[in-house]
Structure formats: C-alpha cells, structure tokens
Amino acid sequence: MCRIGVYICECGPNIGRTLRLPALVQSTGNLTGVVRVRRVPVLCGREGLDFLGEEIVAQGLDRVVVAGCSPREHESTFRSVLERAGLNPYMLQVANIREQCEWVVRDRDQATGLARRLVAGAVARVRHHEPLLPSEIAVSTDVVVIGAGTAGVRAALTLAGKKRVVHLVERLPCVGGKVPLYEDVFPGMACAACVMDPMLDELLHHDGIRVHLMSSVEELLGFKGNFTVRLLQSPRYVDPEACLGCGACVEACPVRVPDEWNPGLAERRAVAVPYPGVLPSLAVVDPRHCLRWQGEDCRACEEACPFDAVRFEEEARVQEIQAGAVIVATGFDLSDPGRFPQYGYGRLADVITSFELERMLNSSGPTGGRVLRKDGTVPGHAGFVLCVGSRDPRAAPHCSEVCCRYTLKFLHRILAQGAVDRATVFHAGLHLPGGASQDLYRALEGNPSVHFVRMGAPNSAGILEQNGSLAVRFPDEEGRVRSHLVDMAILAPAMEGASGNRELARILHLETGGTGFFDQGITLLDRVEAGREGVFVAGCAAGPTDILGAATGGQAAAGRVLSELVPGETLRLEPVTAGVDETLCSGCAVCEGLCPYGAIERKDDPPRIMVNRVLCRGCGTCAAACPSGAVHCAHFSDGQIAAEVEAMLGREDQGERSKEKGSRIAG
Amino acid sequence: MERGSGATQSGEGPAVFEPVIVAFLCNWCACEGADAAGRARLELPANVRPVRLLCSGRVDPQHVLEAFACGADGVLILGCRPGECRYREGNLHAMKRVALLRRLLGPLGVETERLDLEWVAAGEGKRYAEVVTGMVESLRALGPLKPQSASTHTTAKAPDARTKVEL
Ligand SMILES: Cc1cc2nc3c(=O)[nH]c(=O)nc-3n(C[C@H](O)[C@H](O)[C@H](O)COP(=O)(O)OP(=O)(O)OC[C@H]3O[C@@H](n4cnc5c(N)ncnc54)[C@H](O)[C@@H]3O)c2cc1C
C-alpha cells in the first residue's frame, strides 16, 4: 500500500483567497493512499523545503504530491528534496492549483471543486509512479566543423588550441573558402594570400585537426555531447602523400572544360590543380570530365606523373565520427544574376560579376591581374552596379553587407594600377560601416576619375547594348530614367546561403531562412546559435558578413563549444524515455518511422524493435502509435495517464488495475 | 460532490449544463500558455481538467476514448504550432491521429465537436483562454455525451477501434 503525503502550498497570499483550503484538505484526506495532508504557508521557501524533507522521513512517505504553483517553477526543487530525503525524485507529482485554478476561476465553489479534482488526479497518478534512475554518459569533446572558409578555419584553430580534436569537413578539394581567390581585401587593402596563407598553413600542419577534403556530412544522429556524424568522401584519384601539385599531369590531360574557379575567364583540364597558390597544393581528377569515365582508356596523367601519384582505383569512403558538437561554417554563394534578365548577364559579354573581377585582378589569376574585356581590349570606363538582387523583397530582402566595401576596394586597386580611365558606381545608398571603410571612401572623394551615382531603388538597374558600349539605365530618386554608357559592367550579386544548405539543414535538423542562411536561431545576444543544442553556426553561413565577422564568428562558436563541453564532465541523461516489452512487440516498426531522433532500431530473429535510450528524448509519439501496446513511456505511461484522467473525472481510481502493456490488447 | 458529465454549476439562476473537458497539454507550449493565462489572471471556466504530457504526439487514441468512457464531455489536445514542436513533428502526428479518431467517434455516438486539436504557443495565454472557453461554450450548447453511446463503449472495447488508427 502506498504512503502518500499531500502538501498544499498557500504560496503566501496567493492560494486560498478563492479556493476553500479547509475543504480541499478534507477531501484530499479521503483519497486512496493518502496518509498525510498538510497546508504549508510557503513550501518553496527554506523552511518549507526543510519541513517537506523532515515529513518524508518522519511519516515514512513513499510518494509525495505538492499542490501549488506550476510544475515549471518548482518541480525540480521538490524533486531534489525527495532525493535528499532518500526517495526517488520521480515519486513526486505536482498539482498546479495556482495558475490553472486559483488565479483563473473566480467562483469559490467552482475553484474548490476544480482543485479537488486536480489533487485527486495527482494522487491517483503518483500511485502509479515508479522510481527512475538517470544515467550518466561520457561526452565526446571532439568537434565537427563543416566548411573550411575563414569562419571554419578560425573555429578549428581556436578549438585545437585547447587540445580539442577537430574534424574539418570541406566539400572542395582545398581549404580557405572564397578569400584566397581574391587579390587584396578591404578594409586595409592587405594582400589576401598574406592574410590567409599563414593561417591555412597552420591548419594543414596541426596535429589536432583532421581535414576531410571533398567530403560531405551525410547523416547526423544523436545530440549534444554524443553525435554520430557520417561523412562521405569522394575520391581525389590522386595520392595526397605522393603528389606535389607540380602540374605535369595537367599539361598531359587532353580534356578542356570551363574552369569554375575562373568562371567565364578560363578553361581547365579534367585533372587540375584548382588555382595557383591553392592549399593543399594537390591535383584532383574530375570524373565528370575525365575520359576514363567516358569509357576510354586514357592514362595520360598517370603516365606523365613523375611521382606515381595517380590512383584511378580509389573509391568513395564512408566514415563515422563521434563528436560532441558541430559548427556549421558553410559560407555563402553569390546568387546568379541571370535570374534578372534585365542586367544582361550571360548575354552581354562585358557584364561580369564581382567575383569574376576578383579573379581578373588576382595577379596569379587567368589575366595576370589585368582587367580585360572579352575581346581582349582594356575597358576605358567601368561601371559598378550595386544591389543586384539585394534589398529587394522580391529577390533577396537583406543587405549583402560587403558589396559597397569591396567595390571601394576594386576602385582603389584599378585606379592604382591604371586598369581603367574612369569608374562609375551605381548605388542605392552606400553601406560603409566602420572607420576604415570610411577612410577608403574619403580617399576617393574628389578623384575626378570616380563618380558615385545614386539610383532610386536597389535592384532597379538594367543594362542594354548601345553602339558597342553598355548603357546602364535606372530610375533616379525623382523617378527619371537615367542612362550612363560604360565599357564593362561589374555586378554585385546578392549573397545567399551556400548551395546545398537546404539539404544540409535537413540532415542536421536545422532550419534555413528564405535566402538559405542558417539564421533562424540568431538572437540579439547570440549570432552563433543554430537552433539546436550542440550545433552552432559561424561566418557567412549565418548571414552576410566580412572576413573579420566570419573569423569572429568562428572564434565565438568555438568558445561556446569550449565552455559547454568540458573533458571529463559527463552528461546526465533524463530517465524519461521509451522502452519496449519484447514479448508484445511484433516488429511492425510503425514507431521507427515516427521517431524524430532515429532512436528506434529494428531487429530480426525474432522481429522486434529496440529503443536507444541515449537518443530517445521521451516524447512518446512511438508509444502513442504502437498498435500492440508494446512501447511504453517512462513517467508518462498509459497507466499513469489513465489514472490521472479517471480521477480528475471523478471516477474512483481502480487501484491496482494496470492498463500497461498487454492488458490493453488482452482487454 | 461535483460529478463528471452533466453536473450543473451551483449559484443562482436556472441550472446550466456544465460539460467536463479533459485537455491534454504539451509541456512546452500549451502548458506554458495555460500558465500564462494564470499569470495574466484571465478568467477561465472551471470545466477543464488539464493533463500534462511532454508532447501532443504522446496522446494515444486510447487516452481519448478512455476519457470519453470515464465521463468526459469533450477532449481537447493542445500542441505547439506547426514547425515549433519541441520534438519536431509530434504535433503533426497528433493532428493525423485526431483526424482519424474523429471519423471513428461518429459511429460510436460521439459527436466530432467533442474532440478538438488546437495550437497554443508558450506565451499565448489569451489564446488558451479563448480555446478552452470556446469549447466549453460549444459543449454547453451540445449537451451531455449520451450515456447509451460512449459509456457503453468501455475501455475494454476501445482497443478494437484503435487498431485502425495506427499512425
Ligand atoms: C567579390 C567579393 C569580395 C569580397 N571581398 C572582401 C574583402 O575584401 N574583405 C572582406 O572582409 N570580405 C570580403 N568579402 C566577404 C568574404 O568573402 C566573406 O566574409 C568570407 O568569405 C566569409 O568566410 P566564410 O568562412 O564564412 O565563408 P566562405 O569563404 O564562403 O567559406 C565557406 C566554405 O564552406 C564550404 N562549404 C559550403 N557548403 C559546404 C558543405 N555542405 N559541406 C562542406 N563544406 C561546405 C565551401 O566550399 C567553403 O570552402 C568579399 C565577398 C565577395 C563576394
């Protein structure tokens, strides 16, 4: 027989003005199993808690009901009192007679009647409670970082500095993201390679960092402290230990295809060293274009390689990694300006993107740093069109943040090297935060070669061909259509989340916003929150930012991981999970597809399912769906729920009748 | 002592039928919403018997049938708004189950208005108040659950029905 103590908290002046407490005490005393009912002025106060602990011991209670405020406020407080008094903390039930009764029901009799039912429900329920023990599991403090751009690399190095094992997953054959492809970088006009190369060198030579190139995350199971990450690595077909990136194979390759590192500017071979200065400096075979995958037995690269580094037999590799946290640093992609036909991108030869200009300006790029029109001539007049897609609710509603500044950078660079005679910037308001970018702007003021022209609205220009030149047309602030002739137009397309972010979001169980960024968890005080415990977002993956913002984001995400996952600390797993009665389970696995955490696994011989208690979070949707009553849910069992419902409806709780498990179908 | 179905409220005036409603509340949203209603001291009818669960997806059709069998005049399931489920999609599973369950309730003599699923977010005390008050009013108009229908369907029979609502 149970020994239940019921403690009715008056919550100072809060409970008992409407409720008739004497009547509540009296009816509660008649409930099955109740051996003690006490009113307490303030149960959550120091005295109240001590009193409760003493009562449990003195009265030999095995179960406790507290009638008072919402369990949200003090359920955990009272559970620890039970624990200190030698009872299992789950032998408690809280009846919320404050928020859900005293405070909302005005009629004294009705309120008292409702409170009686709430307490009766709690008493009936607690009779079915069972002691539950939490388990402690070790956490992994290893970290998976996705994306090896500025943000991902900063994160990896920060983590490795504290001796964390880092797996840096990059889908490209090289590290560094976009920045190593630029010539110089705002705001200080430093050389991009000078900024990035030392950092990337440190990365590639760090013992604690495993760089997984040409890899993608295919699956993420588990939770903070206990993730299992499945990686798929595509073959490079080149042995990284043997290759030096000398390029002998490249020269031998007979295939020519457009070069995605230099869009519209150059061709590459089917085997290639991505771009000059790339790190790591290694060749890679592209099976989409290599003749061997078109059914021909070409071995040109293999034969040309002085180091026997080519490995046609290499295969894709799947690898499982245990990690405690994940940092998403997948960066951005520029949107395709072809989406807005009025700009003529793709149709008019000398309409290019800012990224293409970066490649032209790069001294080791395809034009050796010279700005050239498609016909090979030097443009006299360059036009920079800002906000191509950005700040337009019909396209990308956000400001891409860096375009105005990189345009100033371009102006300084092309004027310094005399690449053009004249430049005009078509903008809809310049976004130049910070002192250094204001300096960049001021240094151009009064320069007769540079003109800033204001458009009436973002994303409102169009470009037409006119007598061998390009006419940039747009409505000005008064709505009058204006037209300027230029020889080359450089578009600043909106930044959007990296291609593949939506698929990655599905795998990581995150959400992306409308423009593909992982920006849904961000708050005013937290730019690295991804919306899921143990997963963080850094750099442009969270939204447009500059190099400094990306680096800071990487460090911030790493800082969060360092403070949240400490070596040697364990993770306490709540015991409220599902379980299976194998004698009843038919193995139909209806539950398997419903589990949001992949915690249910199907087994054969005999067919049945098993619940992984580490992954299970206790939501109970499996138990609700089980057609044979084999799946049960700790602390929210069918018997506990039914007892509470019956008692609240005024039905006498049928004591020992158990509606758990088999009795439901045996019914 | 107040009884379940068919009880009338005390007080002056002609006796009004007072339905009893079992409300299954998701711990993360609706429960918070109900608490928010309390903190705002909104006025709520005393007809609701709240049952706290971790997720609206935990509500087994069996729990609903049992509530009716034990004398509830209505059952309300309150979950997080779509896309906001703490457990990703438990609320959507609840929605599918309710849709099927409502079809079964007709033949059992339980009017479909007696079972409802609504979304109530954590801060939505006012919405919680509107939802429960609305249901109480509609059940007052509908009257008590006819004893010859539901209460003859005891919990022992219910499992036959639930095998059709696997989801
Ligand atoms: C034309 C142009 C010029 C710019 N000039 C400047 C400048 O001068 N100064 C400045 O401060 N900022 C500049 N910026 C901004 C700068 O490029 C970004 O701030 C910086 O690249 C952000 O770094 P990141 O690591 O967040 O992203 P990225 O550099 O985009 O790196 C992301 C990495 O993640 C990888 N990745 C993506 N998806 C996946 C996936 N699913 N799995 C694995 N790996 C993945 C990518 O391959 C890439 O290597 C410029 C931007 C543009 C467009």
XYZ file of C-alpha atoms in Angstrom, chain A residues 146-498:
353
model
C 31.596 21.943 -41.697
C 33.211 24.305 -44.198
C 36.879 25.323 -44.326
C 36.484 29.017 -45.126
C 37.618 31.828 -42.864
C 34.993 31.010 -40.243
C 35.530 27.253 -40.172
C 39.309 27.542 -40.073
C 39.255 30.102 -37.248
C 36.913 27.836 -35.314
C 39.092 24.782 -35.894
C 42.292 26.536 -34.819
C 40.658 28.008 -31.724
C 39.387 24.582 -30.689
C 42.648 22.849 -31.446
C 44.423 25.452 -29.330
C 42.572 23.956 -26.372
C 43.551 20.432 -27.461
C 40.172 19.511 -28.869
C 40.184 17.034 -31.713
C 38.642 18.752 -34.724
C 37.263 17.203 -37.888
C 37.110 19.900 -40.531
C 34.820 18.825 -43.361
C 35.179 20.650 -46.670
C 33.387 19.735 -49.859
C 36.017 21.261 -52.146
C 39.461 19.754 -52.755
C 41.073 22.718 -50.952
C 40.793 24.893 -47.849
C 40.269 28.599 -47.312
C 36.867 29.222 -48.853
C 36.491 32.304 -51.070
C 39.105 34.659 -49.694
C 42.280 33.037 -51.128
C 40.853 33.716 -54.591
C 40.913 37.492 -54.090
C 43.827 39.833 -54.692
C 43.550 42.265 -51.822
C 40.997 42.662 -49.086
C 39.243 45.603 -47.534
C 39.326 47.488 -45.265
C 43.135 47.709 -45.064
C 43.874 46.591 -48.662
C 46.070 43.796 -47.314
C 47.026 41.069 -49.751
C 44.561 38.194 -49.412
C 47.173 35.475 -49.627
C 49.253 37.224 -46.939
C 46.257 37.161 -44.624
C 45.140 33.639 -45.360
C 48.183 31.524 -46.164
C 49.848 31.514 -42.733
C 46.547 30.555 -41.142
C 45.891 27.808 -43.693
C 49.430 26.507 -43.291
C 48.967 26.261 -39.561
C 45.697 24.446 -40.166
C 47.147 21.866 -42.525
C 50.047 21.131 -40.214
C 48.094 20.952 -36.987
C 48.153 17.549 -35.301
C 44.789 18.002 -33.646
C 42.889 18.868 -36.821
C 41.792 16.270 -39.321
C 40.912 17.948 -42.588
C 38.428 15.918 -44.645
C 38.503 17.365 -48.152
C 35.954 16.545 -50.851
C 33.701 15.398 -48.050
C 30.143 15.950 -47.025
C 28.074 15.212 -43.946
C 25.502 12.604 -44.889
C 23.867 11.966 -41.541
C 23.851 13.367 -38.034
C 22.459 11.262 -35.217
C 22.371 11.899 -31.508
C 22.592 15.096 -29.574
C 24.974 17.479 -27.871
C 27.894 15.597 -26.408
C 27.008 12.478 -28.344
C 26.689 12.997 -32.048
C 27.470 10.375 -34.626
C 28.375 12.056 -37.901
C 28.529 10.069 -41.123
C 30.932 11.504 -43.690
C 31.151 10.651 -47.343
C 34.470 11.404 -49.001
C 34.677 11.438 -52.781
C 37.870 10.072 -54.293
C 40.542 12.522 -55.438
C 42.149 9.826 -57.613
C 45.473 11.315 -56.567
C 47.510 10.198 -53.582
C 47.977 13.274 -51.407
C 51.128 11.778 -49.879
C 52.802 11.411 -53.279
C 51.503 14.461 -55.190
C 53.391 17.764 -55.070
C 50.999 19.738 -57.260
C 53.697 20.121 -59.951
C 51.101 20.126 -62.714
C 52.795 17.630 -65.055
C 49.536 15.678 -65.174
C 47.583 18.812 -66.029
C 49.679 19.533 -69.085
C 49.239 15.973 -70.304
C 45.440 15.926 -69.952
C 43.710 16.202 -73.339
C 40.336 17.394 -71.956
C 39.313 21.061 -71.770
C 36.278 22.261 -69.832
C 35.172 25.619 -68.405
C 37.039 26.468 -65.202
C 34.704 27.040 -62.272
C 37.460 28.803 -60.358
C 37.613 31.392 -63.129
C 34.080 31.487 -64.463
C 33.859 32.863 -67.973
C 37.590 33.556 -67.994
C 39.471 30.321 -68.484
C 39.407 26.635 -69.197
C 40.869 23.846 -67.155
C 41.704 20.181 -67.708
C 39.943 17.097 -66.345
C 42.847 16.738 -63.937
C 43.693 20.039 -62.326
C 45.403 21.847 -59.522
C 42.419 24.089 -58.616
C 44.100 27.506 -58.772
C 47.636 28.871 -58.377
C 48.532 29.079 -54.714
C 45.824 26.626 -53.686
C 46.265 24.804 -50.404
C 46.882 21.984 -50.184
C 48.727 22.087 -53.473
C 47.443 18.841 -54.953
C 45.965 17.731 -58.245
C 42.465 16.306 -58.439
C 40.821 14.245 -61.157
C 37.299 15.240 -62.127
C 35.399 12.069 -63.073
C 32.619 14.113 -64.679
C 35.018 15.020 -67.461
C 37.916 12.532 -67.365
C 37.899 10.274 -70.424
C 38.255 7.151 -68.308
C 34.728 7.697 -67.083
C 33.558 8.174 -70.670
C 34.678 4.671 -71.483
C 38.135 5.495 -72.878
C 41.367 4.019 -71.576
C 43.268 7.316 -71.292
C 46.235 7.205 -68.937
C 47.898 10.453 -69.981
C 48.066 11.928 -66.487
C 49.149 8.694 -64.876
C 51.987 8.361 -67.362
C 53.013 11.999 -67.014
C 53.145 11.973 -63.212
C 56.780 11.842 -62.054
C 55.687 10.625 -58.606
C 53.231 7.820 -59.470
C 50.558 9.682 -57.565
C 47.526 8.979 -59.782
C 45.111 6.390 -58.333
C 42.240 5.596 -60.690
C 41.124 2.734 -58.473
C 40.339 4.967 -55.494
C 36.796 4.724 -54.177
C 34.431 6.869 -52.156
C 34.847 6.419 -48.419
C 32.222 6.453 -45.709
C 33.359 7.242 -42.217
C 31.579 7.588 -38.896
C 32.820 10.142 -36.420
C 31.808 10.603 -32.797
C 31.633 14.225 -31.789
C 30.153 16.363 -29.079
C 29.370 19.427 -31.141
C 29.001 20.600 -34.718
C 29.886 24.010 -36.137
C 28.288 24.914 -39.447
C 30.538 27.285 -41.422
C 29.394 26.700 -44.978
C 29.726 30.332 -46.026
C 27.863 31.890 -48.914
C 27.412 31.725 -52.633
C 26.708 34.636 -54.918
C 23.268 34.433 -56.425
C 23.071 34.080 -60.190
C 22.404 37.499 -61.731
C 20.968 35.627 -64.714
C 17.834 35.452 -62.583
C 17.230 39.082 -63.519
C 17.374 39.162 -67.332
C 17.384 42.999 -67.378
C 21.068 43.004 -66.388
C 22.027 41.049 -69.494
C 24.383 38.784 -67.530
C 25.300 35.780 -69.652
C 24.013 37.565 -72.756
C 26.214 40.673 -72.871
C 29.892 39.712 -72.941
C 31.184 42.512 -70.746
C 28.641 42.216 -67.970
C 30.512 40.279 -65.271
C 30.166 39.574 -61.563
C 32.281 40.962 -58.767
C 33.772 37.520 -58.248
C 34.888 37.399 -61.884
C 36.553 40.783 -61.433
C 38.303 39.430 -58.321
C 39.778 36.668 -60.443
C 40.897 39.137 -63.120
C 42.537 41.337 -60.521
C 44.332 38.398 -58.967
C 47.955 38.640 -60.017
C 48.202 34.865 -60.401
C 44.728 34.645 -61.959
C 43.801 33.978 -65.593
C 44.589 37.507 -66.859
C 47.614 38.013 -64.634
C 45.907 40.841 -62.819
C 44.761 42.791 -65.882
C 41.179 43.907 -66.380
C 40.162 42.955 -69.892
C 37.008 42.968 -71.950
C 36.034 39.764 -73.692
C 37.645 40.989 -76.926
C 40.939 41.426 -75.090
C 40.865 45.230 -75.010
C 41.141 47.367 -71.909
C 37.868 48.973 -70.814
C 38.044 52.759 -70.627
C 35.073 53.150 -68.339
C 33.994 50.587 -65.743
C 30.523 50.658 -64.186
C 29.860 49.024 -60.826
C 26.219 48.113 -60.301
C 25.381 47.506 -56.659
C 22.407 45.765 -55.042
C 21.849 43.230 -57.821
C 19.124 41.253 -56.088
C 19.918 42.571 -52.613
C 17.491 44.688 -50.584
C 14.644 43.709 -52.840
C 11.787 41.861 -51.148
C 11.071 40.031 -54.411
C 14.651 38.722 -54.552
C 16.975 38.836 -51.518
C 15.434 41.123 -48.890
C 18.696 41.516 -46.982
C 21.650 43.822 -47.499
C 24.636 41.694 -48.555
C 26.816 43.891 -46.343
C 30.146 43.599 -48.155
C 29.389 44.775 -51.720
C 29.764 48.522 -51.161
C 33.057 47.947 -49.409
C 34.549 45.512 -51.917
C 33.556 47.979 -54.632
C 35.698 50.650 -52.932
C 38.468 48.076 -52.791
C 38.111 47.472 -56.537
C 38.224 51.214 -57.217
C 41.445 51.645 -55.276
C 43.039 48.677 -56.986
C 42.072 49.511 -60.578
C 42.945 53.187 -60.214
C 46.282 52.329 -58.625
C 47.221 50.037 -61.483
C 45.697 52.298 -64.136
C 43.463 49.489 -65.330
C 40.665 51.844 -66.394
C 40.384 55.580 -67.043
C 37.110 56.110 -65.356
C 34.748 54.305 -62.968
C 31.135 54.954 -62.054
C 29.412 53.341 -59.074
C 25.642 52.900 -59.355
C 24.333 52.532 -55.821
C 21.174 52.934 -53.799
C 22.831 54.304 -50.676
C 26.323 53.217 -49.637
C 26.736 50.906 -46.646
C 30.191 51.636 -45.253
C 30.326 50.793 -41.551
C 33.450 51.386 -39.502
C 36.236 53.928 -39.636
C 38.498 52.024 -42.011
C 35.922 51.786 -44.771
C 35.098 55.478 -44.331
C 38.791 56.133 -44.881
C 38.651 54.080 -48.084
C 35.733 56.212 -49.232
C 37.277 59.544 -48.258
C 40.444 58.702 -50.163
C 38.351 58.537 -53.342
C 36.424 61.747 -52.758
C 37.362 64.450 -55.229
C 39.042 61.927 -57.510
C 37.926 63.089 -60.979
C 38.005 59.537 -62.327
C 35.411 58.189 -59.902
C 31.697 59.009 -59.869
C 29.081 57.825 -57.433
C 25.604 57.892 -58.933
C 22.536 57.251 -56.874
C 19.752 55.007 -58.148
C 16.175 55.466 -56.968
C 15.935 51.944 -55.537
C 18.010 48.798 -55.058
C 17.890 46.169 -57.792
C 16.358 48.632 -60.241
C 19.005 48.955 -62.978
C 19.013 47.390 -66.409
C 21.807 47.083 -68.981
C 21.475 47.363 -72.753
C 23.983 47.147 -75.551
C 24.438 50.513 -77.302
C 26.924 51.071 -80.148
C 29.463 48.604 -78.793
C 29.159 50.012 -75.283
C 26.865 49.164 -72.411
C 24.091 51.524 -71.302
C 23.321 51.245 -67.602
C 19.724 52.504 -67.178
C 17.877 53.121 -63.933
C 15.258 55.449 -62.476
C 16.855 58.107 -60.274
C 15.452 59.317 -56.987
C 12.945 61.551 -58.775
C 11.828 58.632 -60.924
C 13.501 59.977 -64.098
C 15.139 57.264 -66.162
C 18.871 57.896 -66.471
C 21.375 56.186 -68.703
C 25.184 56.004 -68.480
C 27.494 54.468 -71.043
C 30.261 52.165 -69.783
C 32.576 49.630 -71.412
C 32.301 46.972 -68.753
C 29.679 46.456 -66.052
C 30.538 44.710 -62.803
C 27.505 43.395 -60.930
C 27.381 42.904 -57.162
C 25.003 39.935 -56.845
C 23.229 39.240 -53.585
C 24.937 36.830 -51.246
C 22.860 33.821 -50.312
C 23.408 30.734 -48.179
C 25.796 28.195 -49.755
